[in-house]
Amino acid sequence: MGLHVTDLTIARGGLPVLAGLSFELLPGRALILRGPNGSGKTTLLRTVAGLQPATAGEIRGAEEAVAYAGHADGLKATLSVAENLRFWAEVFGCKRGIYEALHAFDLEALADRLAGRLSAGQKRRLGLARLLVTGRPIWVLDEPTVSLDAASVGLFAAAVRAHLEAGGMALMATHVDLGLAEAEVLEVSAYRADPLALSGSSDEVFL
């Protein structure tokens, strides 16, 4: 059980970004990706989430197990906060957890407000609250604390901690210290690929 990535190569725009990357993520653990902008963190997260294929290597354990939160909050502007959570719960076939998600991200007072009328920070909290209604054990998160104030970052860290304590897993790119004792750090720059190493021929990059 868990997420297992073996000898992975990923590409962006046809050019290899990371190569030979291997790691495992076991229940109750978190793995934080670090590296400068453009180093491949987002591409790696999207690949693990199944949003784009890997060039080589193997990903095991992600099928039907991943809930992904990227830069977009994935909200329905014409639905209320509670209706958004109910919508995503139904999409993932999880029939419970709406109240818990509202409470975890301090959204109870906003439950009936249209998502389109929320502030940027409130929208981000609602986007992250969706994770709690998916029922998925692996959270894949790309800069999840963007637009959050210090108090909201604390709510998010508490939600991640509760998820890990329940046997869940979290793979995330973040520069914020969430105080997670269960977290390990993976420096993706160590797996930087040769941009001309596609199919063994530099000419093929431009074909």
Tab-separated table of C-alpha atoms in Angstrom:
chain	number	residue	atom	x	y	z
A	1	MET	CA	0.000	0.000	0.000
A	2	GLY	CA	1.149	3.542	-0.642
A	3	LEU	CA	2.543	5.440	-3.599
A	4	HIS	CA	5.610	4.039	-5.351
A	5	VAL	CA	7.478	5.952	-8.070
A	6	THR	CA	10.324	4.157	-9.833
A	7	ASP	CA	12.906	5.541	-12.277
A	8	LEU	CA	10.500	8.203	-13.514
A	9	THR	CA	11.238	10.549	-16.397
A	10	ILE	CA	8.850	13.419	-17.082
A	11	ALA	CA	8.746	16.039	-19.808
A	12	ARG	CA	7.290	19.500	-20.333
A	13	GLY	CA	6.674	20.786	-23.836
A	14	GLY	CA	8.428	17.769	-25.292
A	15	LEU	CA	11.615	18.353	-23.307
A	16	PRO	CA	12.655	16.099	-20.411
A	17	VAL	CA	12.547	17.896	-17.079
A	18	LEU	CA	13.322	15.237	-14.472
A	19	ALA	CA	14.860	11.804	-14.979
A	20	GLY	CA	15.668	8.746	-12.869
A	21	LEU	CA	13.426	9.894	-10.021
A	22	SER	CA	12.326	7.281	-7.480
A	23	PHE	CA	10.538	7.587	-4.145
A	24	GLU	CA	7.857	5.945	-2.042
A	25	LEU	CA	5.146	7.507	0.067
A	26	LEU	CA	3.648	5.310	2.769
A	27	PRO	CA	0.462	5.727	4.826
A	28	GLY	CA	0.753	8.389	7.490
A	29	ARG	CA	3.610	10.175	5.757
A	30	ALA	CA	4.096	13.393	3.797
A	31	LEU	CA	6.684	14.211	1.148
A	32	ILE	CA	7.476	17.839	0.369
A	33	LEU	CA	9.008	18.729	-2.998
A	34	ARG	CA	11.560	21.502	-3.029
A	35	GLY	CA	13.343	23.217	-5.871
A	36	PRO	CA	13.487	26.538	-7.735
A	37	ASN	CA	10.734	27.687	-10.078
A	38	GLY	CA	10.833	25.711	-13.292
A	39	SER	CA	12.579	22.731	-11.734
A	40	GLY	CA	9.706	20.346	-12.502
A	41	LYS	CA	7.677	20.233	-9.287
A	42	THR	CA	4.346	21.035	-10.936
A	43	THR	CA	5.033	18.669	-13.829
A	44	LEU	CA	5.824	15.880	-11.373
A	45	LEU	CA	2.661	16.492	-9.372
A	46	ARG	CA	0.499	16.555	-12.500
A	47	THR	CA	2.087	13.311	-13.671
A	48	VAL	CA	1.439	11.556	-10.351
A	49	ALA	CA	-2.138	12.837	-10.439
A	50	GLY	CA	-2.627	11.279	-13.865
A	51	LEU	CA	-3.069	14.582	-15.705
A	52	GLN	CA	-0.182	13.890	-18.069
A	53	PRO	CA	1.810	10.781	-18.970
A	54	ALA	CA	5.336	10.005	-17.859
A	55	THR	CA	8.037	9.612	-20.509
A	56	ALA	CA	9.490	6.598	-18.727
A	57	GLY	CA	9.320	4.813	-15.391
A	58	GLU	CA	6.485	3.543	-13.260
A	59	ILE	CA	3.932	4.973	-10.829
A	60	ARG	CA	2.110	2.464	-8.635
A	61	GLY	CA	-0.644	3.094	-6.115
A	62	ALA	CA	-2.036	6.311	-7.601
A	63	GLU	CA	-4.943	4.812	-9.527
A	64	GLU	CA	-8.263	6.001	-8.042
A	65	ALA	CA	-6.374	7.096	-4.913
A	66	VAL	CA	-5.319	10.679	-5.679
A	67	ALA	CA	-7.055	13.967	-4.921
A	68	TYR	CA	-5.257	16.814	-6.702
A	69	ALA	CA	-5.270	20.498	-5.784
A	70	GLY	CA	-3.370	22.726	-8.187
A	71	HIS	CA	-3.211	26.452	-8.797
A	72	ALA	CA	-6.874	26.637	-9.845
A	73	ASP	CA	-9.382	26.190	-7.028
A	74	GLY	CA	-11.866	24.230	-9.165
A	75	LEU	CA	-14.920	26.052	-7.834
A	76	LYS	CA	-18.374	26.547	-9.343
A	77	ALA	CA	-18.966	30.279	-9.005
A	78	THR	CA	-22.769	30.012	-9.150
A	79	LEU	CA	-22.957	27.381	-6.396
A	80	SER	CA	-22.760	28.139	-2.692
A	81	VAL	CA	-19.854	27.026	-0.544
A	82	ALA	CA	-21.823	24.046	0.781
A	83	GLU	CA	-23.136	23.190	-2.695
A	84	ASN	CA	-19.599	23.165	-4.069
A	85	LEU	CA	-18.534	20.665	-1.425
A	86	ARG	CA	-21.631	18.562	-2.047
A	87	PHE	CA	-20.918	18.594	-5.786
A	88	TRP	CA	-17.367	17.333	-5.322
A	89	ALA	CA	-18.450	14.750	-2.767
A	90	GLU	CA	-20.858	13.332	-5.340
A	91	VAL	CA	-18.200	13.404	-8.083
A	92	PHE	CA	-15.921	11.274	-5.898
A	93	GLY	CA	-18.748	9.092	-4.587
A	94	CYS	CA	-18.214	10.214	-0.992
A	95	LYS	CA	-21.554	10.824	0.733
A	96	ARG	CA	-20.281	12.358	3.946
A	97	GLY	CA	-17.849	14.903	5.298
A	98	ILE	CA	-19.475	18.181	4.203
A	99	TYR	CA	-19.847	19.558	7.722
A	100	GLU	CA	-16.385	18.363	8.714
A	101	ALA	CA	-14.868	20.108	5.698
A	102	LEU	CA	-16.702	23.360	6.478
A	103	HIS	CA	-15.526	23.209	10.078
A	104	ALA	CA	-11.924	22.271	9.254
A	105	PHE	CA	-11.475	25.371	7.090
A	106	ASP	CA	-13.657	27.754	9.119
A	107	LEU	CA	-16.286	28.027	6.391
A	108	GLU	CA	-19.485	27.410	8.384
A	109	ALA	CA	-20.484	31.079	8.360
A	110	LEU	CA	-19.981	31.151	4.573
A	111	ALA	CA	-21.835	27.937	3.781
A	112	ASP	CA	-24.665	29.694	1.905
A	113	ARG	CA	-22.517	32.302	0.121
A	114	LEU	CA	-21.935	31.918	-3.605
A	115	ALA	CA	-18.376	30.845	-4.353
A	116	GLY	CA	-18.082	33.656	-6.891
A	117	ARG	CA	-18.487	36.195	-4.093
A	118	LEU	CA	-15.701	34.869	-1.908
A	119	SER	CA	-12.360	36.601	-1.392
A	120	ALA	CA	-9.203	35.017	-2.827
A	121	GLY	CA	-8.305	33.528	0.551
A	122	GLN	CA	-11.819	32.165	1.094
A	123	LYS	CA	-11.816	30.606	-2.353
A	124	ARG	CA	-8.504	28.950	-1.573
A	125	ARG	CA	-9.848	27.554	1.703
A	126	LEU	CA	-12.890	26.171	-0.105
A	127	GLY	CA	-10.678	24.674	-2.814
A	128	LEU	CA	-8.633	22.890	-0.153
A	129	ALA	CA	-11.749	21.848	1.781
A	130	ARG	CA	-12.677	19.808	-1.298
A	131	LEU	CA	-9.895	17.404	-0.364
A	132	LEU	CA	-11.800	16.313	2.728
A	133	VAL	CA	-14.872	15.211	0.765
A	134	THR	CA	-13.053	13.142	-1.859
A	135	GLY	CA	-12.372	10.117	0.323
A	136	ARG	CA	-9.041	9.759	-1.481
A	137	PRO	CA	-6.008	8.689	0.598
A	138	ILE	CA	-3.309	10.500	-1.416
A	139	TRP	CA	-3.405	14.289	-1.512
A	140	VAL	CA	-1.273	15.793	-4.300
A	141	LEU	CA	-0.897	19.522	-3.691
A	142	ASP	CA	0.787	22.267	-5.704
A	143	GLU	CA	1.584	25.356	-3.575
A	144	PRO	CA	-1.553	24.859	-1.459
A	145	THR	CA	-0.993	27.869	0.820
A	146	VAL	CA	-1.112	30.535	-1.920
A	147	SER	CA	-3.540	33.351	-0.921
A	148	LEU	CA	-3.826	32.029	2.646
A	149	ASP	CA	-3.151	34.189	5.692
A	150	ALA	CA	-1.274	32.799	8.693
A	151	ALA	CA	-4.448	31.599	10.438
A	152	SER	CA	-5.632	29.781	7.324
A	153	VAL	CA	-2.220	28.172	6.848
A	154	GLY	CA	-2.650	26.818	10.377
A	155	LEU	CA	-6.052	25.364	9.440
A	156	PHE	CA	-4.545	23.723	6.386
A	157	ALA	CA	-1.638	22.270	8.371
A	158	ALA	CA	-4.095	20.862	10.909
A	159	ALA	CA	-6.157	19.267	8.121
A	160	VAL	CA	-3.057	17.649	6.623
A	161	ARG	CA	-1.972	16.425	10.040
A	162	ALA	CA	-5.404	14.854	10.685
A	163	HIS	CA	-5.290	13.238	7.242
A	164	LEU	CA	-1.899	11.691	7.982
A	165	GLU	CA	-2.987	10.518	11.423
A	166	ALA	CA	-5.895	8.714	9.761
A	167	GLY	CA	-3.468	6.857	7.492
A	168	GLY	CA	-3.580	9.233	4.554
A	169	MET	CA	-0.636	10.509	2.531
A	170	ALA	CA	0.364	13.914	1.161
A	171	LEU	CA	2.699	14.822	-1.692
A	172	MET	CA	3.115	18.574	-2.007
A	173	ALA	CA	5.206	21.394	-3.368
A	174	THR	CA	5.394	24.203	-0.826
A	175	HIS	CA	7.957	26.634	0.567
A	176	VAL	CA	5.953	27.109	3.779
A	177	ASP	CA	6.969	25.242	6.923
A	178	LEU	CA	3.801	23.434	7.998
A	179	GLY	CA	5.347	21.942	11.106
A	180	LEU	CA	4.697	18.368	9.997
A	181	ALA	CA	6.906	15.941	11.880
A	182	GLU	CA	5.793	13.232	9.445
A	183	ALA	CA	7.186	15.066	6.414
A	184	GLU	CA	10.303	14.281	4.429
A	185	VAL	CA	11.816	16.567	1.787
A	186	LEU	CA	12.718	15.659	-1.780
A	187	GLU	CA	14.957	18.104	-3.671
A	188	VAL	CA	13.851	17.630	-7.263
A	189	SER	CA	16.824	19.529	-8.695
A	190	ALA	CA	18.942	16.463	-7.978
A	191	TYR	CA	17.025	14.690	-10.775
A	192	ARG	CA	17.271	17.435	-13.382
A	193	ALA	CA	17.282	15.940	-16.858
A	194	ASP	CA	19.448	16.801	-19.827
A	195	PRO	CA	17.057	18.840	-22.029
A	196	LEU	CA	18.675	17.386	-25.150
A	197	ALA	CA	18.343	13.781	-24.055
A	198	LEU	CA	14.987	13.104	-25.703
A	199	SER	CA	15.084	9.842	-27.642
A	200	GLY	CA	18.869	10.056	-27.737
A	201	SER	CA	18.969	12.774	-30.387
A	202	SER	CA	19.082	16.539	-29.921
A	203	ASP	CA	17.657	17.046	-33.440
A	204	GLU	CA	14.421	15.247	-32.556
A	205	VAL	CA	13.536	17.901	-29.964
A	206	PHE	CA	12.695	20.267	-32.812
A	207	LEU	CA	10.750	17.802	-34.992
